[in-house]
mmCIF file of C-alpha atoms and ligand atoms in Angstrom:
data_model
loop_
_atom_site.group_PDB
_atom_site.id
_atom_site.type_symbol
_atom_site.label_atom_id
_atom_site.label_comp_id
_atom_site.label_asym_id
_atom_site.label_seq_id
_atom_site.Cartn_x
_atom_site.Cartn_y
_atom_site.Cartn_z
ATOM 1 C CA UNK A 254 -0.122 0.185 -0.119
ATOM 2 C CA UNK A 255 1.113 3.478 -0.601
ATOM 3 C CA UNK A 256 1.562 5.868 2.652
ATOM 4 C CA UNK A 257 -1.136 8.049 1.115
ATOM 5 C CA UNK A 258 -3.604 5.060 1.712
ATOM 6 C CA UNK A 259 -1.582 4.513 5.152
ATOM 7 C CA UNK A 260 -2.489 7.694 6.532
ATOM 8 C CA UNK A 261 -6.160 7.483 5.144
ATOM 9 C CA UNK A 262 -6.574 4.264 6.841
ATOM 10 C CA UNK A 263 -5.087 5.512 9.589
ATOM 11 C CA UNK A 264 -6.993 9.012 9.895
ATOM 12 C CA UNK A 265 -10.177 6.682 8.518
ATOM 13 C CA UNK A 266 -9.965 4.719 11.956
ATOM 14 C CA UNK A 267 -9.970 7.607 14.107
ATOM 15 C CA UNK A 268 -13.697 8.644 13.636
ATOM 16 C CA UNK A 269 -14.563 6.148 16.451
ATOM 17 C CA UNK A 270 -12.844 8.467 19.298
ATOM 18 C CA UNK A 271 -16.010 10.854 17.996
ATOM 19 C CA UNK A 272 -18.542 11.215 20.287
ATOM 20 C CA UNK A 273 -19.463 14.960 18.823
ATOM 21 C CA UNK A 274 -18.878 18.313 20.654
ATOM 22 C CA UNK A 275 -16.101 20.364 19.411
ATOM 23 C CA UNK A 276 -13.525 18.892 17.409
ATOM 24 C CA UNK A 277 -9.734 20.110 17.648
ATOM 25 C CA UNK A 278 -7.948 20.034 13.908
ATOM 26 C CA UNK A 279 -4.256 19.610 14.009
ATOM 27 C CA UNK A 280 -2.310 20.080 9.983
ATOM 28 C CA UNK A 281 -0.738 18.085 7.558
ATOM 29 C CA UNK A 282 -1.868 15.224 4.507
ATOM 30 C CA UNK A 283 -3.194 13.379 7.398
ATOM 31 C CA UNK A 284 -5.191 15.701 9.015
ATOM 32 C CA UNK A 285 -6.986 16.700 5.761
ATOM 33 C CA UNK A 286 -7.729 13.059 5.519
ATOM 34 C CA UNK A 287 -9.522 12.917 8.490
ATOM 35 C CA UNK A 288 -11.045 16.488 7.999
ATOM 36 C CA UNK A 289 -12.595 14.038 5.073
ATOM 37 C CA UNK A 290 -13.521 12.162 6.569
ATOM 38 C CA UNK A 291 -15.044 14.174 9.306
ATOM 39 C CA UNK A 292 -17.572 15.623 6.715
ATOM 40 C CA UNK A 293 -19.212 13.052 6.444
ATOM 41 C CA UNK A 294 -20.335 13.008 10.253
ATOM 42 C CA UNK A 295 -20.425 16.370 10.371
ATOM 43 C CA UNK A 296 -23.894 16.543 11.907
ATOM 44 C CA UNK A 297 -23.246 15.290 14.621
ATOM 45 C CA UNK A 298 -20.392 17.274 15.814
ATOM 46 C CA UNK A 299 -20.640 20.913 17.336
ATOM 47 C CA UNK A 300 -17.643 22.233 14.624
ATOM 48 C CA UNK A 301 -13.910 21.938 15.336
ATOM 49 C CA UNK A 302 -11.230 24.294 16.609
ATOM 50 C CA UNK A 303 -8.146 24.032 14.424
ATOM 51 C CA UNK A 304 -4.537 24.642 14.516
ATOM 52 C CA UNK A 305 -3.764 26.049 11.199
ATOM 53 C CA UNK A 306 -5.155 28.514 8.725
ATOM 54 C CA UNK A 307 -4.916 25.776 5.922
ATOM 55 C CA UNK A 308 -6.928 22.993 7.700
ATOM 56 C CA UNK A 309 -9.571 25.559 8.866
ATOM 57 C CA UNK A 310 -9.721 26.923 5.067
ATOM 58 C CA UNK A 311 -10.911 22.565 4.531
ATOM 59 C CA UNK A 312 -13.280 22.310 7.298
ATOM 60 C CA UNK A 313 -14.706 25.763 5.976
ATOM 61 C CA UNK A 314 -14.489 24.351 2.463
ATOM 62 C CA UNK A 315 -16.998 20.871 4.042
ATOM 63 C CA UNK A 316 -18.529 23.339 5.821
ATOM 64 C CA UNK A 317 -17.625 22.352 9.065
ATOM 65 C CA UNK A 318 -18.339 25.730 12.037
ATOM 66 C CA UNK A 319 -14.701 26.860 12.860
ATOM 67 C CA UNK A 320 -14.637 28.174 16.836
ATOM 68 C CA UNK A 321 -11.670 30.224 18.105
ATOM 69 C CA UNK A 322 -10.005 28.306 20.876
ATOM 70 C CA UNK A 323 -10.770 31.701 23.513
ATOM 71 C CA UNK A 324 -14.261 30.497 22.756
ATOM 72 C CA UNK A 325 -14.806 27.081 23.963
ATOM 73 C CA UNK A 326 -13.612 25.701 27.575
ATOM 74 C CA UNK A 327 -11.717 22.679 26.778
ATOM 75 C CA UNK A 328 -11.957 20.004 23.983
ATOM 76 C CA UNK A 329 -12.286 16.047 24.563
ATOM 77 C CA UNK A 330 -9.917 15.304 21.548
ATOM 78 C CA UNK A 331 -7.553 16.901 19.155
ATOM 79 C CA UNK A 332 -6.351 14.685 16.551
ATOM 80 C CA UNK A 333 -3.434 16.046 14.818
ATOM 81 C CA UNK A 334 -0.778 13.740 12.047
ATOM 82 C CA UNK A 335 3.704 13.575 13.641
ATOM 83 C CA UNK A 336 6.638 13.014 12.140
ATOM 84 C CA UNK A 337 7.539 10.754 13.977
ATOM 85 C CA UNK A 338 6.940 8.962 17.695
ATOM 86 C CA UNK A 339 8.317 6.750 19.534
ATOM 87 C CA UNK A 340 6.510 4.203 21.764
ATOM 88 C CA UNK A 341 6.061 6.467 24.658
ATOM 89 C CA UNK A 342 3.800 8.346 22.495
ATOM 90 C CA UNK A 343 6.333 11.367 22.630
ATOM 91 C CA UNK A 344 6.262 12.595 18.931
ATOM 92 C CA UNK A 345 8.055 15.432 17.030
ATOM 93 C CA UNK A 346 5.807 17.703 15.183
ATOM 94 C CA UNK A 347 5.978 20.945 12.951
ATOM 95 C CA UNK A 348 6.623 19.652 9.613
ATOM 96 C CA UNK A 349 3.913 21.731 7.748
ATOM 97 C CA UNK A 350 5.370 24.577 10.159
ATOM 98 C CA UNK A 351 2.068 24.560 12.324
ATOM 99 C CA UNK A 352 3.995 23.488 15.637
ATOM 100 C CA UNK A 353 2.937 25.858 17.746
ATOM 101 C CA UNK A 354 -0.652 26.393 17.639
ATOM 102 C CA UNK A 355 -1.090 22.049 17.393
ATOM 103 C CA UNK A 356 0.884 22.324 21.369
ATOM 104 C CA UNK A 357 -1.147 25.138 22.314
ATOM 105 C CA UNK A 358 -5.147 22.655 20.803
ATOM 106 C CA UNK A 359 -3.381 19.783 22.043
ATOM 107 C CA UNK A 360 -2.445 20.845 25.681
ATOM 108 C CA UNK A 361 -6.183 22.670 26.285
ATOM 109 C CA UNK A 362 -7.164 18.707 24.472
ATOM 110 C CA UNK A 363 -8.621 15.902 27.167
ATOM 111 C CA UNK A 364 -7.265 13.246 24.440
ATOM 112 C CA UNK A 365 -4.699 13.847 21.860
ATOM 113 C CA UNK A 366 -5.317 11.709 18.847
ATOM 114 C CA UNK A 367 -1.907 10.908 17.353
ATOM 115 C CA UNK A 368 -2.541 9.562 13.194
ATOM 116 C CA UNK A 369 -0.054 8.122 10.952
ATOM 117 C CA UNK A 370 1.742 5.488 8.233
ATOM 118 C CA UNK A 371 3.533 2.413 10.539
ATOM 119 C CA UNK A 372 6.719 4.471 8.960
ATOM 120 C CA UNK A 373 6.490 6.899 11.316
ATOM 121 C CA UNK A 374 7.686 5.027 14.503
ATOM 122 C CA UNK A 375 10.840 5.191 16.118
ATOM 123 C CA UNK A 376 12.456 4.146 18.563
ATOM 124 C CA UNK A 377 14.382 7.296 19.049
ATOM 125 C CA UNK A 378 13.033 10.868 17.579
ATOM 126 C CA UNK A 379 15.658 12.375 15.785
ATOM 127 C CA UNK A 380 15.481 11.329 12.237
ATOM 128 C CA UNK A 381 13.307 13.644 10.827
ATOM 129 C CA UNK A 382 14.833 16.770 11.874
ATOM 130 C CA UNK A 383 13.395 19.058 14.704
ATOM 131 C CA UNK A 384 11.537 21.934 14.018
ATOM 132 C CA UNK A 385 11.370 25.103 16.013
ATOM 133 C CA UNK A 386 9.560 28.701 15.303
ATOM 134 C CA UNK A 387 11.113 31.057 16.331
ATOM 135 C CA UNK A 388 11.080 34.690 16.371
ATOM 136 C CA UNK A 389 12.595 36.159 12.987
ATOM 137 C CA UNK A 390 14.877 38.810 15.036
ATOM 138 C CA UNK A 391 16.219 35.854 16.903
ATOM 139 C CA UNK A 392 17.769 33.158 14.373
ATOM 140 C CA UNK A 393 21.440 33.721 14.633
ATOM 141 C CA UNK A 394 20.611 33.701 18.254
ATOM 142 C CA UNK A 395 18.576 30.570 17.994
ATOM 143 C CA UNK A 396 21.195 28.604 15.694
ATOM 144 C CA UNK A 397 24.476 29.153 17.590
ATOM 145 C CA UNK A 398 22.503 28.218 21.212
ATOM 146 C CA UNK A 399 21.490 25.223 19.091
ATOM 147 C CA UNK A 400 24.179 24.156 17.110
ATOM 148 C CA UNK A 401 26.183 24.076 21.551
ATOM 149 C CA UNK A 402 23.192 21.731 21.803
ATOM 150 C CA UNK A 403 24.320 19.352 19.116
ATOM 151 C CA UNK A 404 22.613 20.698 16.440
ATOM 152 C CA UNK A 405 22.792 21.452 12.731
ATOM 153 C CA UNK A 406 20.136 24.122 12.082
ATOM 154 C CA UNK A 407 18.602 24.805 8.318
ATOM 155 C CA UNK A 408 16.875 27.826 8.025
ATOM 156 C CA UNK A 409 13.476 27.198 6.313
ATOM 157 C CA UNK A 410 13.514 29.483 3.942
ATOM 158 C CA UNK A 411 10.790 31.254 1.857
ATOM 159 C CA UNK A 412 8.523 29.819 4.847
ATOM 160 C CA UNK A 413 6.749 32.223 7.396
ATOM 161 C CA UNK A 414 4.257 30.403 10.031
ATOM 162 C CA UNK A 415 0.371 31.819 10.000
ATOM 163 C CA UNK A 416 1.916 33.508 13.238
ATOM 164 C CA UNK A 417 4.861 35.590 11.546
ATOM 165 C CA UNK A 418 7.624 33.655 12.617
ATOM 166 C CA UNK A 419 10.594 31.593 11.192
ATOM 167 C CA UNK A 420 10.896 27.375 11.668
ATOM 168 C CA UNK A 421 14.351 26.509 11.825
ATOM 169 C CA UNK A 422 14.797 22.546 10.868
ATOM 170 C CA UNK A 423 17.780 21.312 13.463
ATOM 171 C CA UNK A 424 19.082 17.927 11.810
ATOM 172 C CA UNK A 425 21.434 15.550 13.801
ATOM 173 C CA UNK A 426 19.721 15.574 16.958
ATOM 174 C CA UNK A 427 19.325 11.746 19.133
ATOM 175 C CA UNK A 428 16.687 12.373 21.303
ATOM 176 C CA UNK A 429 17.492 10.004 24.075
ATOM 177 C CA UNK A 430 15.991 12.742 26.549
ATOM 178 C CA UNK A 431 12.285 14.016 24.198
ATOM 179 C CA UNK A 432 11.172 16.030 27.303
ATOM 180 C CA UNK A 433 14.401 18.084 28.677
ATOM 181 C CA UNK A 434 15.839 18.910 25.716
ATOM 182 C CA UNK A 435 11.690 20.296 25.450
ATOM 183 C CA UNK A 436 12.400 22.619 28.175
ATOM 184 C CA UNK A 437 15.993 22.968 27.087
ATOM 185 C CA UNK A 438 15.094 24.678 23.873
ATOM 186 C CA UNK A 439 11.442 26.160 24.655
ATOM 187 C CA UNK A 440 14.160 28.404 27.401
ATOM 188 C CA UNK A 441 15.708 29.535 24.888
ATOM 189 C CA UNK A 442 15.257 33.972 24.145
ATOM 190 C CA UNK A 443 13.085 33.399 20.923
ATOM 191 C CA UNK A 444 12.540 30.302 20.164
ATOM 192 C CA UNK A 445 7.933 30.199 20.480
ATOM 193 C CA UNK A 446 7.576 26.694 20.389
ATOM 194 C CA UNK A 447 10.083 23.363 20.040
ATOM 195 C CA UNK A 448 8.248 20.498 17.663
ATOM 196 C CA UNK A 449 8.672 17.815 20.311
ATOM 197 C CA UNK A 450 5.811 16.856 22.213
ATOM 198 C CA UNK A 451 6.757 15.411 24.874
ATOM 199 C CA UNK A 452 5.391 17.062 28.195
ATOM 200 C CA UNK A 453 2.141 16.895 26.441
ATOM 201 C CA UNK A 454 2.500 13.401 24.436
ATOM 202 C CA UNK A 455 -0.106 11.395 21.970
ATOM 203 C CA UNK A 456 -2.364 9.089 24.421
ATOM 204 C CA UNK A 457 -3.707 7.522 21.550
ATOM 205 C CA UNK A 458 -1.273 5.977 18.430
ATOM 206 C CA UNK A 459 -3.311 4.680 15.839
ATOM 207 C CA UNK A 460 -1.190 3.724 12.552
ATOM 208 C CA UNK A 461 -1.949 2.392 9.767
ATOM 209 C CA UNK A 462 -0.275 -0.744 8.046
ATOM 210 C CA UNK A 463 -0.893 -3.202 5.718
ATOM 211 C CA UNK A 464 -2.818 -5.384 7.809
ATOM 212 C CA UNK A 465 -4.563 -2.664 9.003
ATOM 213 C CA UNK A 466 -5.017 0.380 11.781
ATOM 214 C CA UNK A 467 -2.737 -0.780 14.672
ATOM 215 C CA UNK A 468 -3.465 0.714 17.660
ATOM 216 C CA UNK A 469 -0.747 1.714 20.392
ATOM 217 C CA UNK A 470 -2.270 3.417 23.879
HETATM 218 C C1 5RP B 229 2.388 19.657 10.846
HETATM 219 C C2 5RP B 229 2.161 18.723 12.090
HETATM 220 C C3 5RP B 229 1.645 17.011 10.730
HETATM 221 O O1 5RP B 229 0.627 16.957 11.017
HETATM 222 C C4 5RP B 229 2.968 16.497 10.308
HETATM 223 O O2 5RP B 229 3.475 17.522 9.791
HETATM 224 C C5 5RP B 229 3.494 15.665 9.678
HETATM 225 O O3 5RP B 229 2.537 15.436 8.754
HETATM 226 P P1 5RP B 229 1.991 14.329 7.799
HETATM 227 O O4 5RP B 229 0.643 13.685 8.185
HETATM 228 O O5 5RP B 229 1.559 15.407 6.312
HETATM 229 O O6 5RP B 229 2.700 13.162 7.025
HETATM 230 O O7 5RP B 229 3.326 18.581 12.858
HETATM 231 O O8 5RP B 229 2.758 21.157 11.417
#
């Protein structure tokens, strides 16, 4: 099966977690499949809180109402993809550059269901370059600090986040202490968010595979 078919399989399996109300929605190609599947049961939900302009646009195209997070309380469910997950469901996210809003909506949700194809499951995080959202004037300073941590930061040139910031993709990191590194990078002045989701990991990981969807809790 193609990778995109496995993403679709995981996305459709996540519909089982939808019990109504307002759903938190992540960003990316796997989430796009989830939004399309959600459209088929849109009469059963009140709407969504979105983590990016692109997901908002897709939700609205399907006629799913999009709410501001400030206008709603805690969410029951957040569904999002990932670039990597380890077996503790600690993630690397931000390949699509939406990491900051994704982290906010994940933090505001009781249950985080992560959907991905099985290639995203790894023993140790870090093969995927770690995205870091940075305030533009701090780009050089933050890059030097990331080098001190052993990484090789690469500026994602020409890309601006929905928040008007920049992304540094950090290569060559072997992330053996995801929580510690998340705190350490988040504490660098000028960093908005690092794409490690370990302090608030996923609660459920659904992996699309040739044998059918596999769930890790
Ligand atoms: C966007 C993300 C995505 O969830 C991540 O990049 C996975 O994307 P895809 O579903 O396209 O493989 O974190 O910021």
